[in-house]
């Protein structure tokens, strides 16, 4: 049952071939059996079964929508009413959210069943899921390797088919990079397309919610539910939401794929480059035109990101003060001692590094040299993307320079870790939508093809992704022991 | 750029973070490397470039100044480390 896509499960539920309760029990059993992956922080078994029975009752009354009864796992960055929401931090270890994030609320309204909350890098700061207070997540393709991050619990859970779909968030690649490293389909919509309300903030001008699924078709079905204006998010965009499933099979003959030459730099594993070339051949067979493009300032994206994101994080995370919610140190002697020790003990090392980097670049005397400069280079990066989209329909390239690396392999040097996101950071800085889809294997480890769309052209991106998945079967491959 | 231990202490104070003495040198080393890395932005020619305010060049929406939230103090305070009579407790700040 777990090898089925959401689209298939939806048809089976409609035909009465299975029930949501049966499906939910099946996934809960898989979550238990594969607990060693550490993909979940919280499993909400009782609530899930109650929601499943409600979805089945709705279906009997003929009131169920296409996603009713489909079991999903939520990244533990999304607030879930009455359920622990930790953001993988000691700071929020015991935080029970008093409300639902908009993404969660919309999925609930569609009748989806929440199986639990997935592990992640602490406050979404990381590219390997190793900064989680609850320990690293293992990649189902090789348990000595990372599943990517920060949405590493979601990518591992999806790769292992512990849920029919999962959610993620992408501030600097945190959906696309883990999807690439686990043979799953990751979708980061345009900034402002999906509400950030109730999504614990990391870098508000970059954060965007999305999904990690088995297929592009599943991603389209979920985006239909979660996209759209929300007045509770001040940067939510009030723009009509198309039916993303309606255009999946559109002909792509004559459409133009731009391939940025900067993606093929010295850091790229030549075997990944070879997989990209093979994938482009599939598109050529479908009639798409391939053209070379240049994003001359792309090399500035990682340094720009590591000024902008820490700056915003230092501001956003100032709310964790040990007073209103979250961790508080023992026996504080003064208010300052309370702040400092609660934050010093409640945050992990990477979060503290980023808060301090952000504090430094925003501090008096350094603001212009770092923060203002980075907002200018950010504009240059965005202009590069906009110029490229004057001539092309989508951009394509590798999602990551290499396949999954080993747990502990890159934890000593933050820069080595940051450079893993060299092809994905720029998309967030420009605010554009991006995807990663399975495109092959290197020594048994999956790698991903990145598809980047122009603003609000998720439908076109999904169309390209779906047409590729009709021609190839990479996305159907499952890791050994999880078939 | 090589940050000294006292620089780390000053940044940590601004961020209201306690850093244990034994960890200061590793933070100094890592933060120096991060700042060195981002320093390459200096070389970028940004003459005449306006700093980005919003990727979609949108202006901030405003809402009417009306009460839309209900009072849920008790519910919210269930997550607080220490409360009394509806108030959040902190160590004494005024002698």
Coordinates of C-alpha atoms in Angstrom, one line a residue:
Chain A
X1 CA 0.0 0.0 0.0
X2 CA 2.9 2.3 0.8
X3 CA 4.3 2.0 -2.7
X4 CA 1.2 3.9 -4.0
X5 CA 1.2 7.6 -4.8
X6 CA -1.4 9.9 -3.2
X7 CA -3.1 10.0 -6.6
X8 CA -3.5 6.2 -6.5
X9 CA -4.5 6.1 -2.9
X10 CA -7.1 8.7 -3.5
X11 CA -8.6 6.6 -6.3
X12 CA -8.5 3.4 -4.0
X13 CA -10.2 5.3 -1.2
X14 CA -12.9 6.6 -3.6
X15 CA -13.4 3.1 -5.0
X16 CA -13.7 1.6 -1.5
X17 CA -10.7 -0.6 -2.0
X18 CA -9.2 0.6 1.3
X19 CA -10.1 2.8 4.1
X20 CA -8.3 5.7 5.7
X21 CA -8.1 3.8 9.0
X22 CA -6.5 0.8 7.3
X23 CA -4.0 3.1 5.5
X24 CA -3.2 5.0 8.7
X25 CA -2.6 1.8 10.7
X26 CA -0.3 0.6 7.9
X27 CA 1.8 3.7 8.0
X28 CA 1.9 3.8 11.8
X29 CA 3.1 0.2 11.7
X30 CA 5.9 1.2 9.3
X31 CA 6.9 4.2 11.5
X32 CA 7.3 1.8 14.4
X33 CA 9.2 -0.8 12.4
X34 CA 11.7 1.9 11.1
X35 CA 12.1 3.9 14.3
X36 CA 15.9 3.5 13.9
X37 CA 15.8 6.1 11.1
X38 CA 14.9 8.7 13.8
X39 CA 12.6 10.4 11.2
X40 CA 9.9 11.4 13.7
X41 CA 10.1 13.5 16.8
X42 CA 6.4 12.9 17.7
X43 CA 4.0 10.2 16.5
X44 CA 0.4 11.1 17.0
X45 CA -1.1 7.7 16.8
X46 CA -4.4 8.2 18.6
X47 CA -5.2 11.5 16.9
X48 CA -4.3 10.0 13.6
X49 CA -6.7 7.1 14.0
X50 CA -9.5 9.4 15.2
X51 CA -8.9 11.7 12.1
X52 CA -8.8 8.6 9.9
X53 CA -12.2 7.4 11.2
X54 CA -13.6 10.9 10.7
X55 CA -12.4 10.9 7.1
X56 CA -13.9 7.4 6.5
X57 CA -17.2 8.6 7.9
X58 CA -17.2 11.7 5.6
X59 CA -16.5 9.4 2.7
X60 CA -19.5 7.2 3.5
X61 CA -21.6 10.3 3.5
X62 CA -20.2 11.2 0.1
X63 CA -18.6 14.4 1.4
X64 CA -14.9 13.5 1.0
X65 CA -12.5 15.5 -1.2
X66 CA -9.6 13.9 -3.1
X67 CA -7.2 14.1 -0.2
X68 CA -9.5 13.1 2.6
X69 CA -8.1 10.2 4.6
X70 CA -4.5 10.5 3.1
X71 CA -1.9 10.1 5.9
X72 CA 0.8 12.8 6.0
X73 CA 3.7 13.8 8.3
X74 CA 4.3 17.4 9.2
X75 CA 7.7 18.9 9.7
X76 CA 8.1 19.8 13.3
X77 CA 8.4 23.5 12.4
X78 CA 4.7 23.8 11.8
X79 CA 2.6 24.6 14.8
X80 CA 0.0 21.9 15.5
X81 CA -2.8 22.7 17.9
X82 CA -2.5 20.6 21.1
X83 CA 0.5 18.7 19.8
X84 CA 4.1 19.2 20.8
X85 CA 5.9 21.5 18.3
X86 CA 9.7 21.4 19.1
X87 CA 11.5 22.8 16.0
X88 CA 14.0 20.1 17.0
X89 CA 15.3 22.3 19.8
X90 CA 15.7 21.9 23.5
X91 CA 14.3 25.4 23.6
X92 CA 10.9 24.1 22.6
X93 CA 11.2 20.5 23.9
X94 CA 7.9 20.8 25.8
X95 CA 6.1 23.4 23.8
X96 CA 2.5 22.5 23.0
X97 CA 1.2 24.8 20.3
X98 CA -2.0 26.5 21.1
X99 CA -3.0 26.9 17.4
X100 CA -2.5 25.3 13.9
X101 CA -0.3 26.7 11.2
X102 CA -2.2 27.7 8.1
X103 CA -0.6 24.8 6.2
X104 CA -1.8 22.3 8.8
X105 CA -5.2 23.9 9.1
X106 CA -5.7 23.6 5.3
X107 CA -4.6 20.0 5.2
X108 CA -6.9 19.2 8.1
X109 CA -9.8 20.9 6.3
X110 CA -9.1 18.7 3.3
X111 CA -9.5 15.7 5.6
X112 CA -5.8 14.7 5.6
X113 CA -4.6 12.6 8.5
X114 CA -1.5 13.7 10.5
X115 CA 0.7 10.8 11.5
X116 CA 3.1 12.9 13.5
X117 CA 5.9 15.5 13.4
X118 CA 9.1 14.9 11.6
X119 CA 12.7 15.5 12.7
X120 CA 14.7 18.4 11.3
X121 CA 17.8 20.5 11.8
X122 CA 17.3 22.7 14.9
X123 CA 15.2 25.7 13.9
X124 CA 15.8 24.6 10.3
X125 CA 19.4 25.6 10.5
X126 CA 21.4 22.9 8.8
X127 CA 21.9 20.9 5.6
X128 CA 22.2 17.4 7.2
X129 CA 19.7 17.0 10.0
X130 CA 22.7 16.7 12.4
X131 CA 21.9 19.8 14.4
X132 CA 18.6 18.4 15.8
X133 CA 18.4 18.2 19.6
X134 CA 16.7 14.8 19.0
X135 CA 19.7 13.4 17.1
X136 CA 20.6 12.9 13.5
X137 CA 18.2 11.2 11.0
X138 CA 19.5 8.3 8.9
X139 CA 19.2 8.2 5.2
X140 CA 17.2 5.1 4.2
X141 CA 19.5 4.6 1.2
X142 CA 22.5 4.2 3.4
X143 CA 22.0 4.5 7.2
X144 CA 25.6 5.8 7.7
X145 CA 24.7 8.9 5.6
X146 CA 22.7 12.0 6.1
X147 CA 19.2 12.5 4.5
X148 CA 19.9 16.2 3.9
X149 CA 18.4 19.0 5.8
X150 CA 16.9 20.9 7.2
X151 CA 13.8 18.8 6.2
X152 CA 15.7 15.6 6.8
X153 CA 13.0 13.8 8.8
X154 CA 10.5 14.5 6.1
X155 CA 12.8 13.4 3.3
X156 CA 13.8 10.2 5.1
X157 CA 10.2 9.4 6.0
X158 CA 9.1 9.9 2.4
X159 CA 12.0 7.9 1.0
X160 CA 11.2 5.0 3.4
X161 CA 7.4 5.5 2.7
X162 CA 6.6 6.0 6.3
X163 CA 3.8 8.5 5.1
X164 CA 2.0 9.0 1.9
X165 CA 3.5 12.6 1.8
X166 CA 5.4 15.0 4.0
X167 CA 5.7 18.7 4.4
X168 CA 8.9 20.8 4.5
X169 CA 10.2 24.3 4.6
X170 CA 12.8 25.8 2.4
X171 CA 14.8 28.9 3.5
X172 CA 18.0 28.1 1.6
X173 CA 17.3 24.7 0.0
X174 CA 15.8 22.8 2.9
X175 CA 13.2 21.0 0.8
X176 CA 15.1 20.5 -2.5
X177 CA 18.5 19.4 -1.0
X178 CA 17.0 16.6 1.2
X179 CA 14.7 15.5 -1.6
X180 CA 17.7 15.2 -3.9
X181 CA 19.6 13.1 -1.4
X182 CA 16.7 10.7 -0.8
X183 CA 15.2 10.1 -4.2
X184 CA 12.0 12.1 -3.5
X185 CA 10.2 15.0 -5.1
X186 CA 10.6 18.3 -3.3
X187 CA 8.6 21.4 -4.1
X188 CA 9.4 24.9 -2.9
X189 CA 6.8 27.4 -4.1
X190 CA 7.3 31.1 -4.9
X191 CA 7.9 33.2 -1.8
X192 CA 4.5 34.3 -0.6
X193 CA 2.5 31.5 -2.4
X194 CA 2.0 29.5 0.7
X195 CA 1.3 31.1 4.1
X196 CA 4.1 31.3 6.7
X197 CA 1.5 31.7 9.5
X198 CA 2.3 29.2 12.3
X199 CA 5.6 28.1 10.7
X200 CA 8.3 28.9 13.2
X201 CA 10.3 31.7 11.7
X202 CA 13.9 31.4 10.8
X203 CA 14.6 34.0 8.0
X204 CA 11.3 35.6 7.2
X205 CA 12.2 37.0 3.8
X206 CA 13.3 33.6 2.6
X207 CA 11.2 31.0 4.4
X208 CA 8.6 29.2 2.3
X209 CA 6.6 26.0 3.0
X210 CA 6.3 23.2 0.6
X211 CA 6.2 19.4 0.2
X212 CA 8.3 16.3 -0.2
X213 CA 6.4 13.6 -2.0
X214 CA 6.8 10.5 -4.2
X215 CA 5.8 12.3 -7.4
X216 CA 5.2 15.7 -9.0
X217 CA 1.5 14.8 -9.4
X218 CA 1.3 14.4 -5.6
X219 CA 3.0 17.7 -5.1
X220 CA 0.5 19.3 -7.4
X221 CA -2.4 17.8 -5.5
X222 CA -1.0 19.1 -2.2
X223 CA -0.2 22.6 -3.6
X224 CA -3.8 22.9 -4.6
X225 CA -4.7 22.7 -0.9
X226 CA -1.9 24.7 0.7
X227 CA -1.4 27.6 -1.7
X228 CA -3.3 30.8 -1.5
X229 CA -3.7 34.1 0.3
X230 CA -3.7 34.3 4.1
X231 CA -4.3 37.6 5.8
X232 CA -2.4 36.3 8.8
X233 CA 0.9 36.3 6.9
X234 CA 1.8 39.9 6.0
X235 CA 3.9 38.8 2.9
X236 CA 1.3 36.3 1.6
X237 CA 0.4 37.1 -2.0
X238 CA -3.2 37.6 -3.0
X239 CA -3.2 35.9 -6.4
X240 CA -5.6 33.3 -7.8
X241 CA -4.5 29.7 -7.3
X242 CA -4.8 27.6 -10.5
X243 CA -5.6 23.8 -10.4
X244 CA -2.0 22.6 -10.5
X245 CA -3.1 19.1 -11.6
X246 CA -4.8 20.4 -14.7
X247 CA -1.7 21.2 -16.7
X248 CA 0.6 18.3 -15.6
X249 CA 0.3 16.5 -18.9
X250 CA 0.6 19.5 -21.1
X251 CA 2.9 19.2 -24.1
X252 CA 6.3 20.7 -23.5
X253 CA 7.5 20.6 -27.2
X254 CA 8.9 23.9 -28.2
X255 CA 9.4 25.1 -24.6
X256 CA 12.8 26.3 -23.6
X257 CA 15.0 24.9 -20.8
X258 CA 17.9 27.2 -19.7
X259 CA 21.0 25.5 -18.3
X260 CA 23.1 27.9 -16.2
X261 CA 26.7 27.3 -16.9
X262 CA 27.6 28.4 -13.3
X263 CA 26.0 25.2 -12.0
X264 CA 28.7 23.1 -13.7
X265 CA 31.6 24.4 -11.6
X266 CA 34.7 22.6 -10.1
X267 CA 32.8 21.5 -7.0
X268 CA 30.3 19.4 -9.0
X269 CA 30.8 15.7 -9.0
X270 CA 31.2 14.9 -12.8
X271 CA 28.9 11.9 -12.3
X272 CA 26.1 14.3 -11.1
X273 CA 26.8 16.4 -14.2
X274 CA 26.5 13.3 -16.4
X275 CA 23.1 12.5 -14.8
X276 CA 21.9 16.1 -15.6
X277 CA 23.0 15.6 -19.2
X278 CA 21.0 12.4 -19.4
X279 CA 17.9 14.0 -17.9
X280 CA 18.2 16.9 -20.5
X281 CA 18.2 14.3 -23.3
X282 CA 14.9 13.0 -22.0
X283 CA 13.5 16.5 -22.3
X284 CA 15.0 16.9 -25.8
X285 CA 13.1 13.8 -26.8
X286 CA 10.0 15.4 -25.6
X287 CA 10.7 18.4 -27.9
X288 CA 12.0 20.9 -25.4
X289 CA 14.8 23.2 -26.5
X290 CA 17.9 23.4 -24.4
X291 CA 19.9 26.6 -24.3
X292 CA 22.9 27.7 -22.3
X293 CA 22.3 30.7 -19.9
X294 CA 24.5 32.5 -17.4
X295 CA 23.8 33.6 -13.9
X296 CA 27.0 35.6 -13.4
X297 CA 26.4 36.5 -9.8
X298 CA 25.3 33.0 -8.7
X299 CA 28.7 32.5 -7.0
X300 CA 27.7 35.3 -4.5
X301 CA 24.6 33.5 -3.4
X302 CA 26.1 31.4 -0.5
X303 CA 28.0 34.4 1.1
X304 CA 24.9 36.6 0.5
X305 CA 22.7 34.0 2.1
X306 CA 25.0 33.7 5.2
X307 CA 24.6 37.4 5.9
X308 CA 20.9 37.8 5.2
X309 CA 19.7 34.5 6.8
X310 CA 21.6 34.9 10.1
X311 CA 20.7 38.5 10.4
X312 CA 17.0 37.7 10.2
X313 CA 17.4 34.7 12.4
X314 CA 19.1 36.8 15.1
X315 CA 16.1 39.0 15.1
X316 CA 13.4 36.3 14.9
X317 CA 15.0 34.1 17.6
X318 CA 15.1 37.0 20.1
X319 CA 11.6 36.0 21.1
X320 CA 13.0 33.0 22.9
X321 CA 13.7 34.7 26.2
X322 CA 12.8 32.1 28.8
X323 CA 9.8 34.2 30.0
X324 CA 6.6 33.5 28.0
X325 CA 7.3 30.0 26.6
X326 CA 10.1 27.7 26.0
X327 CA 13.1 26.6 28.0
X328 CA 14.1 28.5 31.2
X329 CA 17.4 27.9 33.0
X330 CA 17.5 26.8 36.7
X331 CA 17.7 29.4 39.4
X332 CA 18.3 32.6 37.5
X333 CA 19.9 35.3 39.6
X334 CA 18.8 38.3 37.5
X335 CA 16.8 39.0 34.4
X336 CA 20.0 39.2 32.3
X337 CA 21.2 35.9 33.7
X338 CA 17.7 34.4 32.9
X339 CA 18.0 35.5 29.3
X340 CA 21.6 34.5 28.7
X341 CA 21.5 31.1 30.4
X342 CA 18.0 30.2 29.0
X343 CA 19.2 31.0 25.5
X344 CA 22.8 29.6 26.0
X345 CA 21.5 26.3 27.3
X346 CA 18.3 26.1 25.2
X347 CA 19.9 26.6 21.7
X348 CA 22.4 24.2 20.1
X349 CA 25.8 25.2 18.7
X350 CA 24.8 25.9 15.1
X351 CA 21.8 28.1 16.1
X352 CA 24.1 30.1 18.4
X353 CA 26.7 30.5 15.6
X354 CA 24.0 31.9 13.3
X355 CA 22.5 34.2 16.0
X356 CA 26.0 35.5 16.7
X357 CA 26.8 35.9 13.0
X358 CA 23.6 37.8 12.5
X359 CA 24.1 39.9 15.6
X360 CA 27.6 40.9 14.3
X361 CA 26.5 41.8 10.8
X362 CA 23.7 44.0 12.1
X363 CA 25.7 45.7 14.8
X364 CA 26.7 49.3 14.7
X365 CA 29.6 50.0 12.4
X366 CA 29.2 46.7 10.5
X367 CA 25.7 47.0 9.1
X368 CA 26.6 48.8 5.9
X369 CA 29.6 46.6 5.1
X370 CA 27.7 43.3 5.6
X371 CA 24.0 43.5 5.7
X372 CA 23.4 46.4 3.3
X373 CA 26.0 45.0 0.9
X374 CA 24.3 41.6 1.0
X375 CA 20.9 43.1 0.2
X376 CA 22.6 44.7 -2.8
X377 CA 24.2 41.5 -4.0
X378 CA 20.9 39.8 -3.4
X379 CA 19.4 42.2 -5.9
X380 CA 22.1 41.4 -8.4
X381 CA 21.4 37.6 -8.0
X382 CA 17.7 38.2 -8.5
X383 CA 18.3 40.3 -11.6
X384 CA 20.3 37.5 -13.1
X385 CA 17.4 35.1 -12.6
X386 CA 14.9 37.6 -14.0
X387 CA 17.1 38.2 -17.1
X388 CA 17.4 34.4 -17.7
X389 CA 13.6 34.0 -17.6
X390 CA 13.2 36.5 -20.4
X391 CA 14.4 33.8 -22.7
X392 CA 13.5 30.5 -21.0
X393 CA 10.5 28.7 -19.5
X394 CA 12.4 26.9 -16.8
X395 CA 16.0 26.6 -15.6
X396 CA 17.6 23.2 -14.9
X397 CA 20.7 21.9 -13.2
X398 CA 21.9 19.7 -10.4
X399 CA 20.3 20.2 -6.9
X400 CA 23.4 19.3 -5.0
X401 CA 27.1 19.0 -6.0
X402 CA 27.3 15.4 -4.7
X403 CA 25.2 12.5 -3.4
X404 CA 24.5 12.1 0.3
X405 CA 27.6 12.5 2.5
X406 CA 28.4 10.6 5.7
X407 CA 27.0 11.4 9.1
X408 CA 29.7 13.4 10.9
X409 CA 31.7 14.0 7.7
X410 CA 31.1 17.8 7.4
X411 CA 30.3 18.8 11.0
X412 CA 33.8 20.2 11.7
X413 CA 33.8 23.1 9.3
X414 CA 30.6 25.2 8.9
X415 CA 31.7 26.5 5.4
X416 CA 32.1 23.0 4.0
X417 CA 28.5 22.3 5.1
X418 CA 27.2 25.7 3.8
X419 CA 28.7 25.1 0.3
X420 CA 26.6 21.9 0.0
X421 CA 23.7 24.4 -0.8
X422 CA 25.6 26.3 -3.5
X423 CA 23.0 25.5 -6.2
X424 CA 19.9 26.0 -4.1
X425 CA 20.5 29.2 -2.0
X426 CA 20.1 31.6 -5.0
X427 CA 16.5 30.6 -5.6
X428 CA 15.5 31.6 -2.1
X429 CA 17.3 34.9 -2.4
X430 CA 15.4 35.6 -5.7
X431 CA 12.1 34.4 -4.2
X432 CA 11.5 32.0 -7.1
X433 CA 9.9 28.5 -7.0
X434 CA 12.1 25.4 -7.3
X435 CA 11.9 21.7 -7.3
X436 CA 14.1 18.7 -7.1
X437 CA 13.2 15.4 -8.7
X438 CA 14.9 12.0 -8.8
X439 CA 17.3 11.7 -11.8
X440 CA 19.5 8.7 -11.1
X441 CA 22.0 7.1 -8.8
X442 CA 25.7 7.3 -8.1
X443 CA 27.1 4.2 -6.4
X444 CA 23.6 3.4 -5.2
X445 CA 22.9 6.8 -3.8
X446 CA 20.2 9.1 -5.4
X447 CA 20.8 12.5 -6.9
X448 CA 18.3 15.2 -7.9
X449 CA 17.5 17.3 -10.9
X450 CA 16.7 20.9 -9.9
X451 CA 14.0 22.7 -11.9
X452 CA 13.6 26.4 -11.2
X453 CA 10.5 28.4 -12.4
X454 CA 9.7 32.0 -12.8
X455 CA 7.6 33.7 -10.2
X456 CA 4.2 31.9 -9.6
X457 CA 5.0 29.4 -12.4
X458 CA 4.7 26.4 -10.2
X459 CA 2.3 24.9 -12.7
X460 CA 4.9 25.0 -15.5
X461 CA 7.6 23.5 -13.2
X462 CA 5.2 20.7 -12.2
X463 CA 4.3 20.1 -15.8
X464 CA 8.1 19.6 -16.7
X465 CA 8.6 17.4 -13.6
X466 CA 5.5 15.2 -14.4
X467 CA 6.4 14.8 -18.0
X468 CA 9.9 13.6 -17.0
X469 CA 8.4 11.2 -14.4
X470 CA 6.2 9.7 -17.2
X471 CA 9.3 8.9 -19.2
X472 CA 11.5 7.6 -16.4
X473 CA 11.2 5.4 -13.4
X474 CA 13.9 6.8 -11.0
X475 CA 11.2 8.2 -8.7
X476 CA 9.6 4.7 -8.2
X477 CA 12.9 3.2 -6.9
X478 CA 12.8 2.5 -3.2
X479 CA 15.7 1.7 -0.8
X480 CA 16.4 -1.9 0.1
X481 CA 14.4 -3.1 3.0
X482 CA 11.6 -0.5 2.4
X483 CA 9.9 -1.9 -0.7
Chain B
X1 CA 39.3 38.5 10.1
X2 CA 40.3 36.8 13.3
X3 CA 37.9 37.4 16.2
X4 CA 39.4 37.4 19.6
X5 CA 37.8 35.8 22.7
X6 CA 36.7 39.3 23.9
X7 CA 35.0 39.9 20.5
X8 CA 33.0 36.7 21.0
X9 CA 32.1 37.7 24.5
X10 CA 30.9 41.1 23.2
X11 CA 28.8 39.6 20.4
X12 CA 27.4 37.0 22.8
X13 CA 26.4 39.7 25.2
X14 CA 24.6 41.7 22.5
X15 CA 22.7 38.5 21.5
X16 CA 22.0 37.6 25.2
X17 CA 23.7 34.2 24.9
X18 CA 25.8 32.6 27.5
X19 CA 28.8 30.9 26.0
X20 CA 30.8 28.7 28.3
X21 CA 34.5 29.6 28.7
X22 CA 35.7 26.3 27.2
X23 CA 33.6 27.0 24.0
X24 CA 34.8 30.5 23.3
X25 CA 37.8 29.6 21.2
X26 CA 35.8 27.3 19.0
X27 CA 33.2 30.0 18.4
X28 CA 35.9 32.5 17.7
X29 CA 37.4 30.1 15.1
X30 CA 34.1 29.3 13.4
X31 CA 32.7 32.8 13.4
X32 CA 36.0 34.1 12.0
X33 CA 35.8 31.6 9.2
X34 CA 32.2 32.5 8.4
X35 CA 33.0 36.2 8.4
X36 CA 36.1 35.6 6.2
X37 CA 33.8 33.7 3.8
X38 CA 31.1 36.3 3.5
X39 CA 33.8 39.0 3.1
X40 CA 34.1 38.0 -0.5
X41 CA 31.0 40.1 -1.1
X42 CA 33.2 43.2 -0.8
X43 CA 34.6 42.4 -4.3
X44 CA 31.1 42.5 -5.9
X45 CA 30.4 45.7 -7.8
X46 CA 27.2 47.1 -6.4
X47 CA 27.6 50.7 -7.5
X48 CA 24.1 52.1 -8.0
X49 CA 22.3 48.9 -7.0
X50 CA 19.4 49.5 -4.6
X51 CA 19.4 47.0 -1.7
X52 CA 16.5 44.5 -2.0
X53 CA 13.6 45.1 0.3
X54 CA 11.3 42.3 -0.9
X55 CA 12.0 39.7 -3.7
X56 CA 8.6 40.5 -5.4
X57 CA 9.0 44.3 -5.0
X58 CA 5.8 44.4 -3.0
X59 CA 4.9 46.9 -0.4
X60 CA 3.8 45.9 3.0
X61 CA 0.1 45.3 3.4
X62 CA -1.7 47.2 6.2
X63 CA -4.7 46.1 8.1
X64 CA -7.4 48.1 9.9
X65 CA -6.6 48.8 13.5
X66 CA -9.3 46.6 14.9
X67 CA -9.3 43.9 17.6
X68 CA -9.4 40.5 15.8
X69 CA -7.9 38.2 18.5
X70 CA -9.7 36.8 21.4
X71 CA -8.2 36.8 24.9
X72 CA -6.6 33.4 25.3
X73 CA -4.2 34.3 28.1
X74 CA -4.8 31.2 30.2
X75 CA -4.2 28.9 27.2
X76 CA -1.0 30.7 26.2
X77 CA 0.3 30.7 29.7
X78 CA 0.2 27.0 29.9
X79 CA 3.5 27.1 27.9
X80 CA 5.1 29.6 30.3
X81 CA 7.9 28.5 32.7
X82 CA 6.4 30.4 35.6
X83 CA 3.2 32.3 36.0
X84 CA 1.2 33.6 39.0
X85 CA -2.2 35.3 39.0
X86 CA -2.1 35.7 35.2
X87 CA 1.3 37.3 35.2
X88 CA 4.7 36.0 33.9
X89 CA 7.2 35.8 36.6
X90 CA 10.9 36.8 36.2
X91 CA 13.6 37.5 38.8
X92 CA 13.4 40.8 40.6
X93 CA 14.5 43.7 38.4
X94 CA 14.0 46.6 40.7
X95 CA 15.5 46.5 44.2

